[in-house]
């Protein structure tokens, strides 16, 4: 499980830098300001959760079921949230918005919230 957190954290971090540069230098020519803002939100959340996965992997042994669910929520939630935003903004800029991705973004966001909630619960459980 530590390996999953480290690999996905590093992969998400790497891709966030690539996508951020891509958005700043390439997409600004074909995206509206609103689309750029949405794309940037996806990149920011991806980087935030890449860092969370790395910190969790280095600071927890991720051996309990709670910790494992936490990692799964962050990995899957980041993928669903950020990558659905990328798909929505890219397809909208081409005039072919993939509307089926619309409900995927909040589902990813919900998984991220659950991941944070599990992290909070693990702290409360440990200290109280």
mmCIF file of N, CA and C in Angstrom:
data_model
loop_
_atom_site.group_PDB
_atom_site.id
_atom_site.type_symbol
_atom_site.label_atom_id
_atom_site.label_comp_id
_atom_site.label_asym_id
_atom_site.label_seq_id
_atom_site.Cartn_x
_atom_site.Cartn_y
_atom_site.Cartn_z
ATOM 1 N N UNK A 1 0.826 -1.192 0.000
ATOM 2 C CA UNK A 1 0.000 0.000 0.000
ATOM 3 C C UNK A 1 0.875 1.263 0.000
ATOM 4 N N UNK A 2 2.001 1.219 0.709
ATOM 5 C CA UNK A 2 2.923 2.357 0.685
ATOM 6 C C UNK A 2 3.422 2.580 -0.741
ATOM 7 N N UNK A 3 3.704 1.486 -1.437
ATOM 8 C CA UNK A 3 4.159 1.593 -2.830
ATOM 9 C C UNK A 3 3.110 2.299 -3.689
ATOM 10 N N UNK A 4 1.836 1.941 -3.511
ATOM 11 C CA UNK A 4 0.761 2.584 -4.274
ATOM 12 C C UNK A 4 0.726 4.086 -3.983
ATOM 13 N N UNK A 5 0.819 4.451 -2.712
ATOM 14 C CA UNK A 5 0.787 5.870 -2.349
ATOM 15 C C UNK A 5 1.974 6.608 -2.956
ATOM 16 N N UNK A 6 3.156 6.012 -2.890
ATOM 17 C CA UNK A 6 4.344 6.672 -3.438
ATOM 18 C C UNK A 6 4.284 6.779 -4.961
ATOM 19 N N UNK A 7 3.953 5.692 -5.620
ATOM 20 C CA UNK A 7 3.924 5.691 -7.091
ATOM 21 C C UNK A 7 2.850 6.643 -7.613
ATOM 22 N N UNK A 8 1.652 6.563 -7.058
ATOM 23 C CA UNK A 8 0.576 7.429 -7.544
ATOM 24 C C UNK A 8 0.833 8.886 -7.166
ATOM 25 N N UNK A 9 1.410 9.128 -5.994
ATOM 26 C CA UNK A 9 1.760 10.494 -5.618
ATOM 27 C C UNK A 9 2.773 11.083 -6.580
ATOM 28 N N UNK A 10 3.807 10.303 -6.894
ATOM 29 C CA UNK A 10 4.832 10.790 -7.827
ATOM 30 C C UNK A 10 4.254 10.959 -9.235
ATOM 31 N N UNK A 11 3.436 10.010 -9.680
ATOM 32 C CA UNK A 11 2.833 10.103 -11.012
ATOM 33 C C UNK A 11 1.895 11.303 -11.106
ATOM 34 N N UNK A 12 1.030 11.467 -10.109
ATOM 35 C CA UNK A 12 0.116 12.611 -10.125
ATOM 36 C C UNK A 12 0.878 13.929 -10.062
ATOM 37 N N UNK A 13 1.955 13.978 -9.291
ATOM 38 C CA UNK A 13 2.768 15.196 -9.218
ATOM 39 C C UNK A 13 3.415 15.515 -10.553
ATOM 40 N N UNK A 14 4.008 14.496 -11.166
ATOM 41 C CA UNK A 14 4.639 14.673 -12.474
ATOM 42 C C UNK A 14 3.625 15.169 -13.500
ATOM 43 N N UNK A 15 2.466 14.508 -13.549
ATOM 44 C CA UNK A 15 1.447 14.894 -14.528
ATOM 45 C C UNK A 15 0.879 16.283 -14.235
ATOM 46 N N UNK A 16 0.792 16.659 -12.969
ATOM 47 C CA UNK A 16 0.286 17.995 -12.635
ATOM 48 C C UNK A 16 1.216 19.070 -13.180
ATOM 49 N N UNK A 17 2.512 18.856 -13.091
ATOM 50 C CA UNK A 17 3.470 19.823 -13.640
ATOM 51 C C UNK A 17 3.343 19.877 -15.163
ATOM 52 N N UNK A 18 3.262 18.716 -15.798
ATOM 53 C CA UNK A 18 3.130 18.664 -17.264
ATOM 54 C C UNK A 18 1.825 19.335 -17.703
ATOM 55 N N UNK A 19 0.710 18.970 -17.043
ATOM 56 C CA UNK A 19 -0.586 19.545 -17.427
ATOM 57 C C UNK A 19 -0.637 21.039 -17.122
ATOM 58 N N UNK A 20 -0.022 21.460 -16.029
ATOM 59 C CA UNK A 20 0.018 22.887 -15.704
ATOM 60 C C UNK A 20 0.760 23.678 -16.767
ATOM 61 N N UNK A 21 1.891 23.160 -17.195
ATOM 62 C CA UNK A 21 2.662 23.831 -18.251
ATOM 63 C C UNK A 21 1.889 23.815 -19.570
ATOM 64 N N UNK A 22 1.255 22.697 -19.863
ATOM 65 C CA UNK A 22 0.455 22.560 -21.076
ATOM 66 C C UNK A 22 -0.674 23.588 -21.077
ATOM 67 N N UNK A 23 -1.341 23.727 -19.935
ATOM 68 C CA UNK A 23 -2.426 24.702 -19.830
ATOM 69 C C UNK A 23 -1.937 26.124 -19.972
ATOM 70 N N UNK A 24 -0.803 26.420 -19.346
ATOM 71 C CA UNK A 24 -0.284 27.792 -19.355
ATOM 72 C C UNK A 24 0.261 28.204 -20.710
ATOM 73 N N UNK A 25 0.802 27.250 -21.467
ATOM 74 C CA UNK A 25 1.484 27.618 -22.711
ATOM 75 C C UNK A 25 0.748 27.230 -23.987
ATOM 76 N N UNK A 26 -0.052 26.192 -23.928
ATOM 77 C CA UNK A 26 -0.711 25.720 -25.150
ATOM 78 C C UNK A 26 -2.208 26.018 -25.134
ATOM 79 N N UNK A 27 -2.852 25.672 -24.035
ATOM 80 C CA UNK A 27 -4.310 25.783 -24.004
ATOM 81 C C UNK A 27 -4.818 27.209 -23.923
ATOM 82 N N UNK A 28 -3.992 28.129 -23.438
ATOM 83 C CA UNK A 28 -4.463 29.517 -23.308
ATOM 84 C C UNK A 28 -4.832 30.118 -24.662
ATOM 85 N N UNK A 29 -4.342 29.507 -25.735
ATOM 86 C CA UNK A 29 -4.654 30.010 -27.076
ATOM 87 C C UNK A 29 -6.046 29.576 -27.534
ATOM 88 N N UNK A 30 -6.538 28.437 -27.019
ATOM 89 C CA UNK A 30 -7.814 27.910 -27.504
ATOM 90 C C UNK A 30 -8.888 27.822 -26.423
ATOM 91 N N UNK A 31 -8.535 28.123 -25.165
ATOM 92 C CA UNK A 31 -9.480 28.039 -24.052
ATOM 93 C C UNK A 31 -10.003 29.421 -23.694
ATOM 94 N N UNK A 32 -11.245 29.458 -23.257
ATOM 95 C CA UNK A 32 -11.773 30.691 -22.663
ATOM 96 C C UNK A 32 -11.155 30.831 -21.267
ATOM 97 N N UNK A 33 -11.310 31.984 -20.655
ATOM 98 C CA UNK A 33 -10.776 32.190 -19.306
ATOM 99 C C UNK A 33 -11.438 31.229 -18.316
ATOM 100 N N UNK A 34 -12.731 31.005 -18.481
ATOM 101 C CA UNK A 34 -13.458 30.076 -17.604
ATOM 102 C C UNK A 34 -12.918 28.651 -17.755
ATOM 103 N N UNK A 35 -12.655 28.230 -18.981
ATOM 104 C CA UNK A 35 -12.094 26.897 -19.211
ATOM 105 C C UNK A 35 -10.692 26.780 -18.618
ATOM 106 N N UNK A 36 -9.883 27.826 -18.785
ATOM 107 C CA UNK A 36 -8.542 27.824 -18.183
ATOM 108 C C UNK A 36 -8.621 27.728 -16.663
ATOM 109 N N UNK A 37 -9.557 28.453 -16.063
ATOM 110 C CA UNK A 37 -9.723 28.396 -14.608
ATOM 111 C C UNK A 37 -10.122 26.992 -14.156
ATOM 112 N N UNK A 38 -11.026 26.361 -14.887
ATOM 113 C CA UNK A 38 -11.446 25.004 -14.546
ATOM 114 C C UNK A 38 -10.291 24.023 -14.693
ATOM 115 N N UNK A 39 -9.561 24.144 -15.788
ATOM 116 C CA UNK A 39 -8.410 23.267 -16.018
ATOM 117 C C UNK A 39 -7.392 23.444 -14.896
ATOM 118 N N UNK A 40 -7.142 24.693 -14.512
ATOM 119 C CA UNK A 40 -6.195 24.989 -13.436
ATOM 120 C C UNK A 40 -6.663 24.406 -12.098
ATOM 121 N N UNK A 41 -7.966 24.409 -11.862
ATOM 122 C CA UNK A 41 -8.500 23.791 -10.648
ATOM 123 C C UNK A 41 -8.178 22.307 -10.625
ATOM 124 N N UNK A 42 -8.347 21.638 -11.748
ATOM 125 C CA UNK A 42 -7.999 20.219 -11.837
ATOM 126 C C UNK A 42 -6.529 19.981 -11.547
ATOM 127 N N UNK A 43 -5.672 20.828 -12.095
ATOM 128 C CA UNK A 43 -4.219 20.699 -11.882
ATOM 129 C C UNK A 43 -3.873 20.922 -10.411
ATOM 130 N N UNK A 44 -4.456 21.955 -9.803
ATOM 131 C CA UNK A 44 -4.157 22.260 -8.401
ATOM 132 C C UNK A 44 -4.577 21.116 -7.486
ATOM 133 N N UNK A 45 -5.795 20.634 -7.669
ATOM 134 C CA UNK A 45 -6.266 19.533 -6.829
ATOM 135 C C UNK A 45 -5.435 18.274 -7.052
ATOM 136 N N UNK A 46 -5.018 18.048 -8.265
ATOM 137 C CA UNK A 46 -4.166 16.898 -8.546
ATOM 138 C C UNK A 46 -2.839 17.023 -7.798
ATOM 139 N N UNK A 47 -2.231 18.208 -7.822
ATOM 140 C CA UNK A 47 -0.957 18.390 -7.133
ATOM 141 C C UNK A 47 -1.131 18.297 -5.619
ATOM 142 N N UNK A 48 -2.187 18.912 -5.091
ATOM 143 C CA UNK A 48 -2.423 18.831 -3.647
ATOM 144 C C UNK A 48 -2.484 17.371 -3.198
ATOM 145 N N UNK A 49 -3.220 16.574 -3.940
ATOM 146 C CA UNK A 49 -3.423 15.189 -3.517
ATOM 147 C C UNK A 49 -2.229 14.299 -3.855
ATOM 148 N N UNK A 50 -1.423 14.698 -4.829
ATOM 149 C CA UNK A 50 -0.145 14.009 -5.051
ATOM 150 C C UNK A 50 0.722 14.163 -3.807
ATOM 151 N N UNK A 51 0.778 15.379 -3.286
ATOM 152 C CA UNK A 51 1.572 15.635 -2.085
ATOM 153 C C UNK A 51 1.010 14.896 -0.870
ATOM 154 N N UNK A 52 -0.313 14.861 -0.751
ATOM 155 C CA UNK A 52 -0.936 14.134 0.359
ATOM 156 C C UNK A 52 -0.558 12.657 0.300
ATOM 157 N N UNK A 53 -0.621 12.068 -0.886
ATOM 158 C CA UNK A 53 -0.273 10.648 -1.023
ATOM 159 C C UNK A 53 1.180 10.393 -0.635
ATOM 160 N N UNK A 54 2.070 11.282 -1.037
ATOM 161 C CA UNK A 54 3.483 11.116 -0.677
ATOM 162 C C UNK A 54 3.689 11.245 0.832
ATOM 163 N N UNK A 55 3.055 12.234 1.434
ATOM 164 C CA UNK A 55 3.188 12.425 2.886
ATOM 165 C C UNK A 55 2.628 11.224 3.632
ATOM 166 N N UNK A 56 1.469 10.745 3.212
ATOM 167 C CA UNK A 56 0.880 9.572 3.865
ATOM 168 C C UNK A 56 1.796 8.361 3.731
ATOM 169 N N UNK A 57 2.340 8.169 2.539
ATOM 170 C CA UNK A 57 3.223 7.026 2.308
ATOM 171 C C UNK A 57 4.487 7.062 3.143
ATOM 172 N N UNK A 58 4.985 8.259 3.409
ATOM 173 C CA UNK A 58 6.206 8.384 4.204
ATOM 174 C C UNK A 58 5.944 8.400 5.710
ATOM 175 N N UNK A 59 4.732 8.779 6.134
ATOM 176 C CA UNK A 59 4.467 8.953 7.558
ATOM 177 C C UNK A 59 3.587 7.884 8.191
ATOM 178 N N UNK A 60 2.872 7.124 7.399
ATOM 179 C CA UNK A 60 2.030 6.058 7.932
ATOM 180 C C UNK A 60 2.483 4.739 7.305
ATOM 181 N N UNK A 61 2.277 3.650 8.015
ATOM 182 C CA UNK A 61 2.653 2.373 7.397
ATOM 183 C C UNK A 61 1.546 1.835 6.488
ATOM 184 N N UNK A 62 0.389 2.481 6.521
ATOM 185 C CA UNK A 62 -0.741 2.156 5.640
ATOM 186 C C UNK A 62 -1.127 0.685 5.709
ATOM 187 N N UNK A 63 -1.076 0.133 6.902
ATOM 188 C CA UNK A 63 -1.383 -1.284 7.076
ATOM 189 C C UNK A 63 -2.805 -1.530 7.567
ATOM 190 N N UNK A 64 -3.455 -0.499 8.113
ATOM 191 C CA UNK A 64 -4.824 -0.706 8.597
ATOM 192 C C UNK A 64 -5.813 -0.525 7.447
ATOM 193 N N UNK A 65 -6.978 -1.097 7.617
ATOM 194 C CA UNK A 65 -8.031 -0.967 6.605
ATOM 195 C C UNK A 65 -8.406 0.506 6.412
ATOM 196 N N UNK A 66 -8.483 1.245 7.504
ATOM 197 C CA UNK A 66 -8.802 2.674 7.437
ATOM 198 C C UNK A 66 -7.789 3.421 6.574
ATOM 199 N N UNK A 67 -6.510 3.181 6.807
ATOM 200 C CA UNK A 67 -5.463 3.848 6.037
ATOM 201 C C UNK A 67 -5.499 3.426 4.570
ATOM 202 N N UNK A 68 -5.807 2.183 4.315
ATOM 203 C CA UNK A 68 -5.885 1.705 2.933
ATOM 204 C C UNK A 68 -7.055 2.346 2.198
ATOM 205 N N UNK A 69 -8.216 2.432 2.847
ATOM 206 C CA UNK A 69 -9.358 3.107 2.224
ATOM 207 C C UNK A 69 -9.052 4.571 1.959
ATOM 208 N N UNK A 70 -8.320 5.186 2.890
ATOM 209 C CA UNK A 70 -7.923 6.585 2.732
ATOM 210 C C UNK A 70 -7.117 6.756 1.443
ATOM 211 N N UNK A 71 -6.133 5.899 1.238
ATOM 212 C CA UNK A 71 -5.297 5.971 0.033
ATOM 213 C C UNK A 71 -6.137 5.727 -1.213
ATOM 214 N N UNK A 72 -7.008 4.715 -1.178
ATOM 215 C CA UNK A 72 -7.863 4.436 -2.328
ATOM 216 C C UNK A 72 -8.745 5.634 -2.655
ATOM 217 N N UNK A 73 -9.302 6.284 -1.626
ATOM 218 C CA UNK A 73 -10.155 7.456 -1.853
ATOM 219 C C UNK A 73 -9.367 8.587 -2.505
ATOM 220 N N UNK A 74 -8.141 8.818 -2.034
ATOM 221 C CA UNK A 74 -7.334 9.886 -2.620
ATOM 222 C C UNK A 74 -6.908 9.547 -4.055
ATOM 223 N N UNK A 75 -6.514 8.305 -4.301
ATOM 224 C CA UNK A 75 -6.076 7.918 -5.647
ATOM 225 C C UNK A 75 -7.241 7.983 -6.627
ATOM 226 N N UNK A 76 -8.340 7.327 -6.298
ATOM 227 C CA UNK A 76 -9.479 7.294 -7.211
ATOM 228 C C UNK A 76 -10.166 8.651 -7.293
ATOM 229 N N UNK A 77 -10.297 9.335 -6.159
ATOM 230 C CA UNK A 77 -10.936 10.644 -6.156
ATOM 231 C C UNK A 77 -10.184 11.656 -7.000
ATOM 232 N N UNK A 78 -8.856 11.642 -6.900
ATOM 233 C CA UNK A 78 -8.039 12.557 -7.708
ATOM 234 C C UNK A 78 -8.218 12.260 -9.186
ATOM 235 N N UNK A 79 -8.193 10.984 -9.526
ATOM 236 C CA UNK A 79 -8.357 10.606 -10.938
ATOM 237 C C UNK A 79 -9.717 11.069 -11.454
ATOM 238 N N UNK A 80 -10.778 10.728 -10.739
ATOM 239 C CA UNK A 80 -12.121 11.082 -11.208
ATOM 240 C C UNK A 80 -12.323 12.598 -11.238
ATOM 241 N N UNK A 81 -11.869 13.293 -10.207
ATOM 242 C CA UNK A 81 -12.081 14.743 -10.139
ATOM 243 C C UNK A 81 -11.272 15.475 -11.204
ATOM 244 N N UNK A 82 -9.966 15.337 -11.147
ATOM 245 C CA UNK A 82 -9.111 16.132 -12.038
ATOM 246 C C UNK A 82 -9.241 15.720 -13.498
ATOM 247 N N UNK A 83 -9.218 14.426 -13.754
ATOM 248 C CA UNK A 83 -9.222 13.990 -15.150
ATOM 249 C C UNK A 83 -10.574 14.217 -15.818
ATOM 250 N N UNK A 84 -11.669 14.208 -15.040
ATOM 251 C CA UNK A 84 -12.957 14.546 -15.649
ATOM 252 C C UNK A 84 -12.994 16.035 -16.006
ATOM 253 N N UNK A 85 -12.375 16.876 -15.180
ATOM 254 C CA UNK A 85 -12.291 18.304 -15.517
ATOM 255 C C UNK A 85 -11.472 18.490 -16.792
ATOM 256 N N UNK A 86 -10.363 17.766 -16.907
ATOM 257 C CA UNK A 86 -9.551 17.866 -18.130
ATOM 258 C C UNK A 86 -10.380 17.467 -19.344
ATOM 259 N N UNK A 87 -11.093 16.362 -19.227
ATOM 260 C CA UNK A 87 -11.920 15.902 -20.345
ATOM 261 C C UNK A 87 -13.016 16.881 -20.693
ATOM 262 N N UNK A 88 -13.664 17.426 -19.682
ATOM 263 C CA UNK A 88 -14.743 18.391 -19.921
ATOM 264 C C UNK A 88 -14.229 19.658 -20.596
ATOM 265 N N UNK A 89 -13.128 20.193 -20.101
ATOM 266 C CA UNK A 89 -12.627 21.450 -20.673
ATOM 267 C C UNK A 89 -12.046 21.241 -22.069
ATOM 268 N N UNK A 90 -11.303 20.159 -22.251
ATOM 269 C CA UNK A 90 -10.725 19.900 -23.582
ATOM 270 C C UNK A 90 -11.809 19.654 -24.620
ATOM 271 N N UNK A 91 -12.811 18.855 -24.255
ATOM 272 C CA UNK A 91 -13.875 18.558 -25.218
ATOM 273 C C UNK A 91 -14.723 19.800 -25.491
ATOM 274 N N UNK A 92 -14.970 20.629 -24.473
ATOM 275 C CA UNK A 92 -15.748 21.851 -24.676
ATOM 276 C C UNK A 92 -15.020 22.823 -25.593
ATOM 277 N N UNK A 93 -13.704 22.866 -25.490
ATOM 278 C CA UNK A 93 -12.953 23.791 -26.346
ATOM 279 C C UNK A 93 -13.000 23.367 -27.810
ATOM 280 N N UNK A 94 -13.288 22.097 -28.042
ATOM 281 C CA UNK A 94 -13.404 21.579 -29.413
ATOM 282 C C UNK A 94 -14.852 21.574 -29.897
ATOM 283 N N UNK A 95 -15.760 22.067 -29.043
ATOM 284 C CA UNK A 95 -17.171 22.123 -29.420
ATOM 285 C C UNK A 95 -17.889 20.797 -29.285
ATOM 286 N N UNK A 96 -17.303 19.842 -28.600
ATOM 287 C CA UNK A 96 -17.903 18.512 -28.428
ATOM 288 C C UNK A 96 -17.860 18.104 -26.950
ATOM 289 N N UNK A 97 -18.487 18.887 -26.124
ATOM 290 C CA UNK A 97 -18.416 18.668 -24.673
ATOM 291 C C UNK A 97 -18.924 17.266 -24.308
ATOM 292 N N UNK A 98 -18.085 16.527 -23.597
ATOM 293 C CA UNK A 98 -18.450 15.182 -23.142
ATOM 294 C C UNK A 98 -19.258 15.320 -21.854
ATOM 295 N N UNK A 99 -20.565 15.512 -22.020
ATOM 296 C CA UNK A 99 -21.437 15.804 -20.893
ATOM 297 C C UNK A 99 -21.504 14.662 -19.886
ATOM 298 N N UNK A 100 -21.239 13.442 -20.308
ATOM 299 C CA UNK A 100 -21.297 12.302 -19.388
ATOM 300 C C UNK A 100 -20.254 12.430 -18.272
ATOM 301 N N UNK A 101 -19.222 13.267 -18.489
ATOM 302 C CA UNK A 101 -18.209 13.470 -17.455
ATOM 303 C C UNK A 101 -18.677 14.420 -16.353
ATOM 304 N N UNK A 102 -19.740 15.170 -16.611
ATOM 305 C CA UNK A 102 -20.244 16.130 -15.627
ATOM 306 C C UNK A 102 -20.485 15.525 -14.254
ATOM 307 N N UNK A 103 -21.197 14.387 -14.153
ATOM 308 C CA UNK A 103 -21.436 13.787 -12.837
ATOM 309 C C UNK A 103 -20.196 13.105 -12.228
ATOM 310 N N UNK A 104 -19.185 12.876 -13.027
ATOM 311 C CA UNK A 104 -17.983 12.201 -12.530
ATOM 312 C C UNK A 104 -17.186 13.127 -11.614
ATOM 313 N N UNK A 105 -17.137 14.411 -11.937
ATOM 314 C CA UNK A 105 -16.362 15.367 -11.155
ATOM 315 C C UNK A 105 -16.816 15.411 -9.696
ATOM 316 N N UNK A 106 -18.123 15.573 -9.407
ATOM 317 C CA UNK A 106 -18.528 15.600 -8.000
ATOM 318 C C UNK A 106 -18.324 14.252 -7.298
ATOM 319 N N UNK A 107 -18.400 13.155 -8.039
ATOM 320 C CA UNK A 107 -18.126 11.846 -7.438
ATOM 321 C C UNK A 107 -16.664 11.779 -6.989
ATOM 322 N N UNK A 108 -15.763 12.272 -7.828
ATOM 323 C CA UNK A 108 -14.355 12.348 -7.450
ATOM 324 C C UNK A 108 -14.156 13.257 -6.258
ATOM 325 N N UNK A 109 -14.841 14.392 -6.257
ATOM 326 C CA UNK A 109 -14.761 15.314 -5.130
ATOM 327 C C UNK A 109 -15.264 14.676 -3.842
ATOM 328 N N UNK A 110 -16.332 13.899 -3.943
ATOM 329 C CA UNK A 110 -16.857 13.202 -2.775
ATOM 330 C C UNK A 110 -15.834 12.208 -2.221
ATOM 331 N N UNK A 111 -15.164 11.484 -3.096
ATOM 332 C CA UNK A 111 -14.129 10.550 -2.644
ATOM 333 C C UNK A 111 -12.975 11.293 -1.970
ATOM 334 N N UNK A 112 -12.626 12.455 -2.476
ATOM 335 C CA UNK A 112 -11.580 13.258 -1.827
ATOM 336 C C UNK A 112 -12.027 13.704 -0.437
ATOM 337 N N UNK A 113 -13.266 14.136 -0.311
ATOM 338 C CA UNK A 113 -13.801 14.532 0.993
ATOM 339 C C UNK A 113 -13.787 13.337 1.950
ATOM 340 N N UNK A 114 -14.182 12.171 1.463
ATOM 341 C CA UNK A 114 -14.165 10.966 2.300
ATOM 342 C C UNK A 114 -12.738 10.647 2.735
ATOM 343 N N UNK A 115 -11.778 10.772 1.816
ATOM 344 C CA UNK A 115 -10.373 10.542 2.162
ATOM 345 C C UNK A 115 -9.914 11.467 3.273
ATOM 346 N N UNK A 116 -10.256 12.746 3.174
ATOM 347 C CA UNK A 116 -9.899 13.706 4.217
ATOM 348 C C UNK A 116 -10.626 13.385 5.522
ATOM 349 N N UNK A 117 -11.873 12.972 5.412
ATOM 350 C CA UNK A 117 -12.630 12.588 6.605
ATOM 351 C C UNK A 117 -12.008 11.384 7.303
ATOM 352 N N UNK A 118 -11.557 10.410 6.520
ATOM 353 C CA UNK A 118 -10.888 9.245 7.097
ATOM 354 C C UNK A 118 -9.576 9.639 7.764
ATOM 355 N N UNK A 119 -8.868 10.582 7.160
ATOM 356 C CA UNK A 119 -7.630 11.060 7.772
ATOM 357 C C UNK A 119 -7.933 11.743 9.111
ATOM 358 N N UNK A 120 -8.948 12.589 9.125
ATOM 359 C CA UNK A 120 -9.361 13.240 10.364
ATOM 360 C C UNK A 120 -9.751 12.205 11.413
ATOM 361 N N UNK A 121 -10.547 11.224 11.002
ATOM 362 C CA UNK A 121 -10.969 10.173 11.919
ATOM 363 C C UNK A 121 -9.772 9.404 12.483
ATOM 364 N N UNK A 122 -8.771 9.145 11.646
ATOM 365 C CA UNK A 122 -7.594 8.429 12.130
ATOM 366 C C UNK A 122 -6.835 9.241 13.180
ATOM 367 N N UNK A 123 -6.804 10.553 13.026
ATOM 368 C CA UNK A 123 -6.151 11.409 14.023
ATOM 369 C C UNK A 123 -6.954 11.424 15.326
ATOM 370 N N UNK A 124 -8.274 11.582 15.215
ATOM 371 C CA UNK A 124 -9.135 11.601 16.396
ATOM 372 C C UNK A 124 -9.025 10.269 17.131
ATOM 373 N N UNK A 125 -9.046 9.187 16.379
ATOM 374 C CA UNK A 125 -8.942 7.853 16.961
ATOM 375 C C UNK A 125 -7.593 7.656 17.671
ATOM 376 N N UNK A 126 -6.553 8.186 17.111
ATOM 377 C CA UNK A 126 -5.209 8.012 17.658
ATOM 378 C C UNK A 126 -5.002 8.827 18.936
ATOM 379 N N UNK A 127 -5.546 10.034 18.978
ATOM 380 C CA UNK A 127 -5.248 10.948 20.072
ATOM 381 C C UNK A 127 -6.331 11.055 21.138
ATOM 382 N N UNK A 128 -7.513 10.535 20.876
ATOM 383 C CA UNK A 128 -8.573 10.679 21.873
ATOM 384 C C UNK A 128 -9.137 9.367 22.299
#
